[in-house]
Short mmCIF file of C-alpha atoms in Angstrom, two decimals:
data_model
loop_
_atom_site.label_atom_id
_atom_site.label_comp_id
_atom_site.label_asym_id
_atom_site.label_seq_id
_atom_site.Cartn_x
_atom_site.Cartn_y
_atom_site.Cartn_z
CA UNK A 1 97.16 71.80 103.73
CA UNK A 2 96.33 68.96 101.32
CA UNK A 3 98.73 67.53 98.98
CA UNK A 4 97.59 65.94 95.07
CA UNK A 5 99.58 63.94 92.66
CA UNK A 6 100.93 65.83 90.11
CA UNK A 7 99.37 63.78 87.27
CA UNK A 8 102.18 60.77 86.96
CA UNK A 9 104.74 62.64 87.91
CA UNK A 10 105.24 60.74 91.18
CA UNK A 11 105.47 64.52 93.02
CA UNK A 12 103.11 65.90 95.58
CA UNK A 13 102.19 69.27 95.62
CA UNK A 14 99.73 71.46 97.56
CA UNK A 15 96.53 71.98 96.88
CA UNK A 16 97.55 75.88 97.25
CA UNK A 17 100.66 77.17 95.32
CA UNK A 18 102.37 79.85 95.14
CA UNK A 19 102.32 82.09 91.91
CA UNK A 20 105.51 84.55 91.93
CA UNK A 21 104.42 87.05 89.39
CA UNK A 22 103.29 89.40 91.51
CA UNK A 23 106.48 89.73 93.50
CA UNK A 24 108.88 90.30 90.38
CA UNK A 25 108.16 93.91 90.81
CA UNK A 26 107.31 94.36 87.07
CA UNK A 27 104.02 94.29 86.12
CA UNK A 28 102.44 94.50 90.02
CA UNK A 29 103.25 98.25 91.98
CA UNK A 30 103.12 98.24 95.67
CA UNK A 31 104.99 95.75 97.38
CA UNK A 32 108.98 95.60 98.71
CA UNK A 33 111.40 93.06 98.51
CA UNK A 34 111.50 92.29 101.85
CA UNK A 35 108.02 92.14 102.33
CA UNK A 36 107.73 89.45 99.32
CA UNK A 37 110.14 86.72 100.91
CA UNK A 38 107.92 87.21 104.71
CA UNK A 39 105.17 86.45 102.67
CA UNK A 40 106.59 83.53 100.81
CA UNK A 41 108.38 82.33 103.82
CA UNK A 42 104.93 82.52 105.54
CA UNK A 43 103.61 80.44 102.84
CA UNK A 44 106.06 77.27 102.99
CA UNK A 45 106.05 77.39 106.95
CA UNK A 46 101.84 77.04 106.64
CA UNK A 47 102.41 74.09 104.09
CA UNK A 48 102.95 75.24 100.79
CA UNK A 49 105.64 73.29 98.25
CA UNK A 50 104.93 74.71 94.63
CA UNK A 51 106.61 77.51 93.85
CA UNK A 52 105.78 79.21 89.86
CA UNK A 53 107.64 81.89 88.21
CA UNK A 54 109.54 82.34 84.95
CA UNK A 55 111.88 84.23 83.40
CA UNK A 56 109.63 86.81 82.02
CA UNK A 57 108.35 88.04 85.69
CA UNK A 58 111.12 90.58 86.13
CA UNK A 59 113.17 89.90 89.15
CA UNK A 60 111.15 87.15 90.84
CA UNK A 61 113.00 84.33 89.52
CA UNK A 62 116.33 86.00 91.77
CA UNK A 63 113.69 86.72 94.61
CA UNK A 64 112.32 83.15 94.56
CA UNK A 65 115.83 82.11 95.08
CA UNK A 66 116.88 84.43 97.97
CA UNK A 67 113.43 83.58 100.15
CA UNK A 68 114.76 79.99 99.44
CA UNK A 69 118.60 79.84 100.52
CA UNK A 70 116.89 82.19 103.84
CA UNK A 71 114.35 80.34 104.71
CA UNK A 72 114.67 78.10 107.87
CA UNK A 73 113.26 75.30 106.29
CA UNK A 74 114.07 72.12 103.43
CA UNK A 75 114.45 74.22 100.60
CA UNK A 76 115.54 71.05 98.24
CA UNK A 77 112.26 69.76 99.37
CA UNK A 78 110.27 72.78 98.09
CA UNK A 79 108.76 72.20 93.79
CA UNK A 80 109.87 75.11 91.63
CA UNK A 81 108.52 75.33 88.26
CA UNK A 82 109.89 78.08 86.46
CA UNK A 83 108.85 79.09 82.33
CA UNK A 84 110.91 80.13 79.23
CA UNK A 85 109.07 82.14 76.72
CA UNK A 86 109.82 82.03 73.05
CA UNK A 87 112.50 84.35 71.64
CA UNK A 88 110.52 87.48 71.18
CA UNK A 89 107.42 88.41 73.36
CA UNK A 90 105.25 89.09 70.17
CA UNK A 91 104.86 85.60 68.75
CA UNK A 92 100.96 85.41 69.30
CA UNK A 93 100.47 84.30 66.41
CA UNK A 94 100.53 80.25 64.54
CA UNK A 95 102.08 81.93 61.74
CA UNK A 96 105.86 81.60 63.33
CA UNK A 97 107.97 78.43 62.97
CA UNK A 98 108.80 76.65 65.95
CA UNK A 99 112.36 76.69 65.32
CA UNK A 100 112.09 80.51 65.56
CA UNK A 101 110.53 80.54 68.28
CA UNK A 102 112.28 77.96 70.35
CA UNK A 103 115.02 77.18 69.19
CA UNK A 104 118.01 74.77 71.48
CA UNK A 105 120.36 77.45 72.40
CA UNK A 106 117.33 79.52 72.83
CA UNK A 107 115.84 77.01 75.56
CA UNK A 108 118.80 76.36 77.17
CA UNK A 109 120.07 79.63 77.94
CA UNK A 110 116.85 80.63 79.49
CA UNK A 111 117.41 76.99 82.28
CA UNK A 112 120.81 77.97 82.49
CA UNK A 113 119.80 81.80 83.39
CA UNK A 114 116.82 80.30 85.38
CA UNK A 115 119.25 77.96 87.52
CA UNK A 116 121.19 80.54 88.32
CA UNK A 117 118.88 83.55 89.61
CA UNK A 118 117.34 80.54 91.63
CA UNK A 119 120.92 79.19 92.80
CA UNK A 120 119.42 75.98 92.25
CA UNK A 121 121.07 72.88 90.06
CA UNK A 122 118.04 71.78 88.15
CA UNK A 123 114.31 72.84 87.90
CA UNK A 124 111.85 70.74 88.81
CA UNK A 125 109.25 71.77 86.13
CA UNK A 126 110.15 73.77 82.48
CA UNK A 127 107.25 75.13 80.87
CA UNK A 128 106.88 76.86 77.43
CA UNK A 129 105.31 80.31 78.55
CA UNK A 130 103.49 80.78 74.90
CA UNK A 131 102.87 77.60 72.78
CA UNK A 132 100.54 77.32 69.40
CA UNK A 133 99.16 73.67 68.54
CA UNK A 134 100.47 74.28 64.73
CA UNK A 135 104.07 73.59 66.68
CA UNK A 136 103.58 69.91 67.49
CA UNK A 137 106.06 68.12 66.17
CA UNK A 138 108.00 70.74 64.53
CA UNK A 139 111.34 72.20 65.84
CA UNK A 140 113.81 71.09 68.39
CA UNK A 141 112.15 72.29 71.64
CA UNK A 142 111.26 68.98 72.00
CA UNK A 143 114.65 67.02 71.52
CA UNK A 144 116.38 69.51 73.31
CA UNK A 145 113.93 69.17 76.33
CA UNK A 146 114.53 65.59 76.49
CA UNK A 147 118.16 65.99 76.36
CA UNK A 148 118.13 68.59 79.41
CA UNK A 149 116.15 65.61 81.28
CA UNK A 150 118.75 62.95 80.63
CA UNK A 151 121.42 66.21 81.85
CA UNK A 152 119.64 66.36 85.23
CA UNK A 153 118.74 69.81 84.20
CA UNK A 154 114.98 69.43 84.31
CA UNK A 155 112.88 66.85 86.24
CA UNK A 156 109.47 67.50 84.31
CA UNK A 157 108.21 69.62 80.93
CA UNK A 158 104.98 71.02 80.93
CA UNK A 159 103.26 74.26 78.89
CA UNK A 160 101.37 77.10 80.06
CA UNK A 161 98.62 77.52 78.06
CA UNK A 162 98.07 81.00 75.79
CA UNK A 163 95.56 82.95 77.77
CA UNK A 164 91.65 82.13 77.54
CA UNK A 165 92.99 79.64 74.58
CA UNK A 166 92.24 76.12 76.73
CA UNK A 167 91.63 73.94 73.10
CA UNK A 168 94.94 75.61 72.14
CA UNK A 169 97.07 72.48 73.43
CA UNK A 170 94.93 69.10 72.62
CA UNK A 171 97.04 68.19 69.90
CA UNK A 172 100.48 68.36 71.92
CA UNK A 173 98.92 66.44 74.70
CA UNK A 174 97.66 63.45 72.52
CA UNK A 175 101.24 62.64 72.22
CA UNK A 176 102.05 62.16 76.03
CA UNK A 177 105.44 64.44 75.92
CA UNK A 178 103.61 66.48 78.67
CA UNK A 179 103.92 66.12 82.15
CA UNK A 180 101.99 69.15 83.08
CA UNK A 181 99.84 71.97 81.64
CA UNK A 182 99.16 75.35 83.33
CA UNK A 183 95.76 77.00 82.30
CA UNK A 184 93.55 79.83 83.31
CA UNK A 185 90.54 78.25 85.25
CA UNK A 186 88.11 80.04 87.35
CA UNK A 187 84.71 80.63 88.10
CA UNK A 188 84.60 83.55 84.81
CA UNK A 189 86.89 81.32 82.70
CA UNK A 190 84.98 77.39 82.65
CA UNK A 191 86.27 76.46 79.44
CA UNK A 192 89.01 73.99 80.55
CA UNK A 193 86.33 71.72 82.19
CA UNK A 194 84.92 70.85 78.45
CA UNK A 195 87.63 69.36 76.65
CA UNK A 196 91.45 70.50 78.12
CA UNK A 197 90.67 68.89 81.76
CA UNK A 198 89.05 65.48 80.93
CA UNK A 199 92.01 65.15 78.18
CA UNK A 200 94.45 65.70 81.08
CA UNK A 201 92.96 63.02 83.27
CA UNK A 202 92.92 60.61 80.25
CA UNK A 203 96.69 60.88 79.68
CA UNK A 204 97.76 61.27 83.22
CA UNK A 205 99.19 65.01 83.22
CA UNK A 206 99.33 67.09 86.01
CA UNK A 207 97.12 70.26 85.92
CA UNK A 208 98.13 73.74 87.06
CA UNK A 209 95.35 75.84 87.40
CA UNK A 210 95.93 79.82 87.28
CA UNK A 211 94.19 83.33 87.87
CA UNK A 212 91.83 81.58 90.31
CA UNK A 213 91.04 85.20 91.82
CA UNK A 214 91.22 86.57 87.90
CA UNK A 215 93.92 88.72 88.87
CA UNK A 216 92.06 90.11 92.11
CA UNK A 217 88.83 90.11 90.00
CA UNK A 218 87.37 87.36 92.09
CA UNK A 219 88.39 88.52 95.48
CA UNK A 220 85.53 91.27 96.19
CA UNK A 221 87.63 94.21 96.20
CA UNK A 222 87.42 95.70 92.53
CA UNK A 223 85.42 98.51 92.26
CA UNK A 224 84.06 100.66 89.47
CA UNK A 225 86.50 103.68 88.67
CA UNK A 226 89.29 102.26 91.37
CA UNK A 227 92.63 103.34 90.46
CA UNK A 228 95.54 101.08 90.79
CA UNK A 229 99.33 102.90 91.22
CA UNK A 230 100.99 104.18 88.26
CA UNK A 231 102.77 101.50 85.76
CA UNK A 232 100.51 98.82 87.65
CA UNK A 233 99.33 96.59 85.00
CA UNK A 234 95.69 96.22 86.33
CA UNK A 235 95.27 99.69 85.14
CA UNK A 236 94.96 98.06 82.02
CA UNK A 237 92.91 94.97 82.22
CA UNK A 238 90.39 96.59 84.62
CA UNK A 239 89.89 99.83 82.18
CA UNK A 240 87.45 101.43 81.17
CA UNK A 241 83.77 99.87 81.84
CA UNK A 242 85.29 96.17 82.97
CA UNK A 243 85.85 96.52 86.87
CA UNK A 244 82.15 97.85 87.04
CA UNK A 245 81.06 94.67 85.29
CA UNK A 246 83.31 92.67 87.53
CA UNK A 247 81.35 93.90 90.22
CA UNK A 248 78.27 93.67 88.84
CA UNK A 249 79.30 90.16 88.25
CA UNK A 250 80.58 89.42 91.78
CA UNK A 251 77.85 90.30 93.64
CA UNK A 252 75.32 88.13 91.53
CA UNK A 253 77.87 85.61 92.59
CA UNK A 254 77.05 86.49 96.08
CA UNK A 255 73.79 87.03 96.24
CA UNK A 256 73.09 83.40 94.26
CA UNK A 257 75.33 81.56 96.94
CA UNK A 258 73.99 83.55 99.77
CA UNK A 259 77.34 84.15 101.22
CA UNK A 260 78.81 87.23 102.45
CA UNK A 261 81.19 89.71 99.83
CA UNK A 262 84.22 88.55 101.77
CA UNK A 263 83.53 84.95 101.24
CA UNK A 264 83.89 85.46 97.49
CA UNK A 265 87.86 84.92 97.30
CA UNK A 266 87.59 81.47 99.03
CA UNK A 267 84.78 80.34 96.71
CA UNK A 268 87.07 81.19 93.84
CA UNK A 269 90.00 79.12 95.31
CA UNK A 270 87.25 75.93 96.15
CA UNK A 271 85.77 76.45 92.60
CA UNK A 272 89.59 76.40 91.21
CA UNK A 273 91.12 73.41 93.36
CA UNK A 274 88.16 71.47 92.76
CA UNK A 275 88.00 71.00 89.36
CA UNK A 276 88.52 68.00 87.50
CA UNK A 277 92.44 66.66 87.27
CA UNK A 278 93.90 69.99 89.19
CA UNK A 279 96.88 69.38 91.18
CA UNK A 280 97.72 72.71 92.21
CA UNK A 281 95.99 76.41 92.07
CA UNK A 282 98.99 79.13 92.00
CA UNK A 283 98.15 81.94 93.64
CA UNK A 284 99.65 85.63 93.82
CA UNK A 285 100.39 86.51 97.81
CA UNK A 286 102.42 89.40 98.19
CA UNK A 287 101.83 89.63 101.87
CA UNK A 288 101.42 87.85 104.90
CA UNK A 289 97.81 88.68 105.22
CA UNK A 290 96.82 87.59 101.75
CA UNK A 291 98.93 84.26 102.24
CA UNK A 292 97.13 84.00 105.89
CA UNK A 293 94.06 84.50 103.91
CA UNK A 294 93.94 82.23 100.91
CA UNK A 295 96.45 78.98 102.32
CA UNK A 296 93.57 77.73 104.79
CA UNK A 297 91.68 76.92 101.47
CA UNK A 298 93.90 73.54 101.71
CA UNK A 299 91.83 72.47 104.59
CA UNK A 300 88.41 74.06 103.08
CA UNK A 301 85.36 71.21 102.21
CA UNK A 302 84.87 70.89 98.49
CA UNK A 303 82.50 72.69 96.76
CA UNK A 304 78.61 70.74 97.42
CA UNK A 305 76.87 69.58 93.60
CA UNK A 306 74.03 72.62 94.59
CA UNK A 307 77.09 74.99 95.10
CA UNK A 308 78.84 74.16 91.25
CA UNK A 309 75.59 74.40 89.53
CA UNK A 310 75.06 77.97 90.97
CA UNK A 311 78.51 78.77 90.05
CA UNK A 312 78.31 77.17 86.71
CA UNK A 313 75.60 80.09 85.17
CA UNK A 314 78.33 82.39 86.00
CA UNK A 315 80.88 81.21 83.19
CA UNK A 316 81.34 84.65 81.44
CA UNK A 317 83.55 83.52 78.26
CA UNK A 318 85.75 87.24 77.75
CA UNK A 319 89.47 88.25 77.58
CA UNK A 320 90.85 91.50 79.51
CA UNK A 321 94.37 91.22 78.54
CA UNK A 322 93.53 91.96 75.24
#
C-alpha cells in the first residue's frame, strides 16, 4: 500500500480507503454485521488508514466503531472522516438559507452523535454531506466549525460534493476554509479533472475521490435485467434500460484496452487514484474477497499516457441517482 499527503493537512492516507456505506445496512442488502468488521479488519491489517462514513449511512457509523475498539491493531492511528448532512434530507436545492440548513446546534449534535457511535473523542475529518456554492459565506457552519477545531472536536473540515455537481464548490474553495473535498470521479464521471481538481492542487486541499467502481458499475459484473435483493438501492439506479448500457459501455472499455472483463475493476481504481491532486479513493468492501481484491491497487503501476487517452473517450457525462 502507498500512502499520499492529504493536501496540507500534514496526514497520510492510503492510496485505497475504505468507504463504509455499504456496511450501514441501509441502502446495500446482503451482507451481516459480522461479516462487515472481517472485512474491514482485513482491510487495515493489508494497509489501509482512511476510514469514510457519516451519519446518514444507517448504522455504519456504530459499526465503524465496534471493528475499531476489536481490532488487534492502533486504532488511534487509523483516519476517520465521518459527514453531517443538513437538517432535512431534501435541501437539493440553492434556494434554502444556510442557516436552515446548518445551523450550530444543528452541526454539533450530529459530531457529538458521531463521536459517540464511533466511541472516539474527536473526528479526524467533518464534512458537509450536501453543500450549494450560494452558501459561501452565509450562516454559522463556518464559525461553528472553527470553534469545534479550537475544542479538539475536529482535526480537519472538508465537503462532499453534491453528486455529478464537481463546479458546485469553486467558490467555497477560493477562500481556503477547506481542507478536503470528496467528489465523484471515475472513468464515466471526468468532470472533476477540468476545473474542481487543478483548483484543489492550487490551494493545497486534499482530494477524496468516490464511486470509483460507480457503485459496482465499473467492476464487470452488471448485467442487463440483473436483479438486486429487495429494498437494495441499486434496484433503482440500475433500472430500467441503464445496466444494459453499463454493459454496453464496459465492454467497449475492454475491448479498447485489450484487457480481460475481470481486469475492468482495477482499471477503475488506477484511473481513480491517479488523477490529478487525489489523496485517497474510498471504496465499498463488504467482504474479505472484495477487500482482497481491490487493496493490491496500492501497489498497482499508474495508468501509461496511451492507457488515459483510451480511457478519456469514455467520459459519459449522466446521473443515475436521479
Amino acid at each position: 500500500m502507498r500512502y499520499r499527503e492529504l493536501g496540507t493537512t500534514g496526514a497520510r492516507v492510503s492510496e485505497i480507503g475504505y468507504g463504509a456505506w455499504g456496511i450501514g445496512q441501509g441502502g446495500w442488502v446482503g451482507s451481516t454485521e459480522d461479516e462487515s468488521i472481517t472485512a474491514l479488519h482485513r482491510a487495515l491489517d493489508l494497509g489501509i488508514n482512511l476510514i469514510d462514513t457519516a451519519r446518514g449511512y444507517g448504522e455504519s457509523e456504530r459499526i465503524v466503531g465496534r471493528a475499531l475498539r476489536q481490532w488487534s491493531g492502533a486504532a488511534d492511528e487509523v483516519f476517520v472522516a465521518s459527514k453531517i448532512g443538513p437538517t432535512r434530507a431534501n435541501f437539493r436545492t440553492a434556494d434554502i438559507d444556510a442557516l436552515q440548513a446548518y445551523p450550530a446546534a444543528h452541526l454539533r449534535e450530529g459530531v457529538e452523535t458521531s463521536l459517540r457511535m464511533l466511541g472516539r473523542d474527536h473526528l479526524d475529518l467533518l464534512q458537509l454531506h450536501l453543500w450549494h456554492d450560494a452558501w459561501t459565506g452565509e450562516g454559522e457552519w463556518l464559525e461553528t466549525v472553527e470553534a469545534l477545531k479550537r475544542e479538539g472536536k475536529i482535526r480537519f473540515f472538508g465537503i462532499s460534493v453534491n453528486d455529478h455537481q464537481p463546479e458546485n464548490i469553486l467558490k467555497v474553495l477560493g477562500t481556503g476554509v477547506l481542507d478536503t473535498v470528496q467528489v465523484i470521479y471515475n472513468i464515466f464521471e471526468q468532470r472533476p479533472q477540468e476545473r474542481l481538481l487543478p483548483a484543489c492542487q492550487e490551494h493545497g486541499v486534499g482530494v477524496i475521490g468516490r464511486v470509483a467502481l460507480d457503485e459496482g458499475g465499473l467492476t464487470g459484473r452488471v448485467r442487463a435485467g440483473q436483479p438486486y435483493p429487495e429494498g437494495d438501492w441499486r434496484n433503482q439506479y440500475f433500472r430500467g434500460e441503464r445496466a444494459a448500457q453499463v454493459e454496453e459501455r464496459v465492454a467497449a472499455i475492454v475491448s479498447d484496452l485489450g484487457i480481460g472483463e475481470d481486469e475492468i475493476a482495477r482499471t477503475a481504481l488506477r484511473f481513480a487514484t491517479s488523477g490529478p491532486g487525489v489523496s485517497t479513493v474510498i471504496v465499498g468492501m463488504r467482504t474479505v474477497r472484495n477487500v482482497e481484491r481491490n487493496v493490491p491497487v496500492g501497489d498497482a503501476p499508474p495508468l501509461t499516457g496511451e492507457e488515459r487517452r483510451i480511457l478519456a473517450r469514455h467520459r459519459w457525462d449522466r446521473n443515475f441517482y436521479q
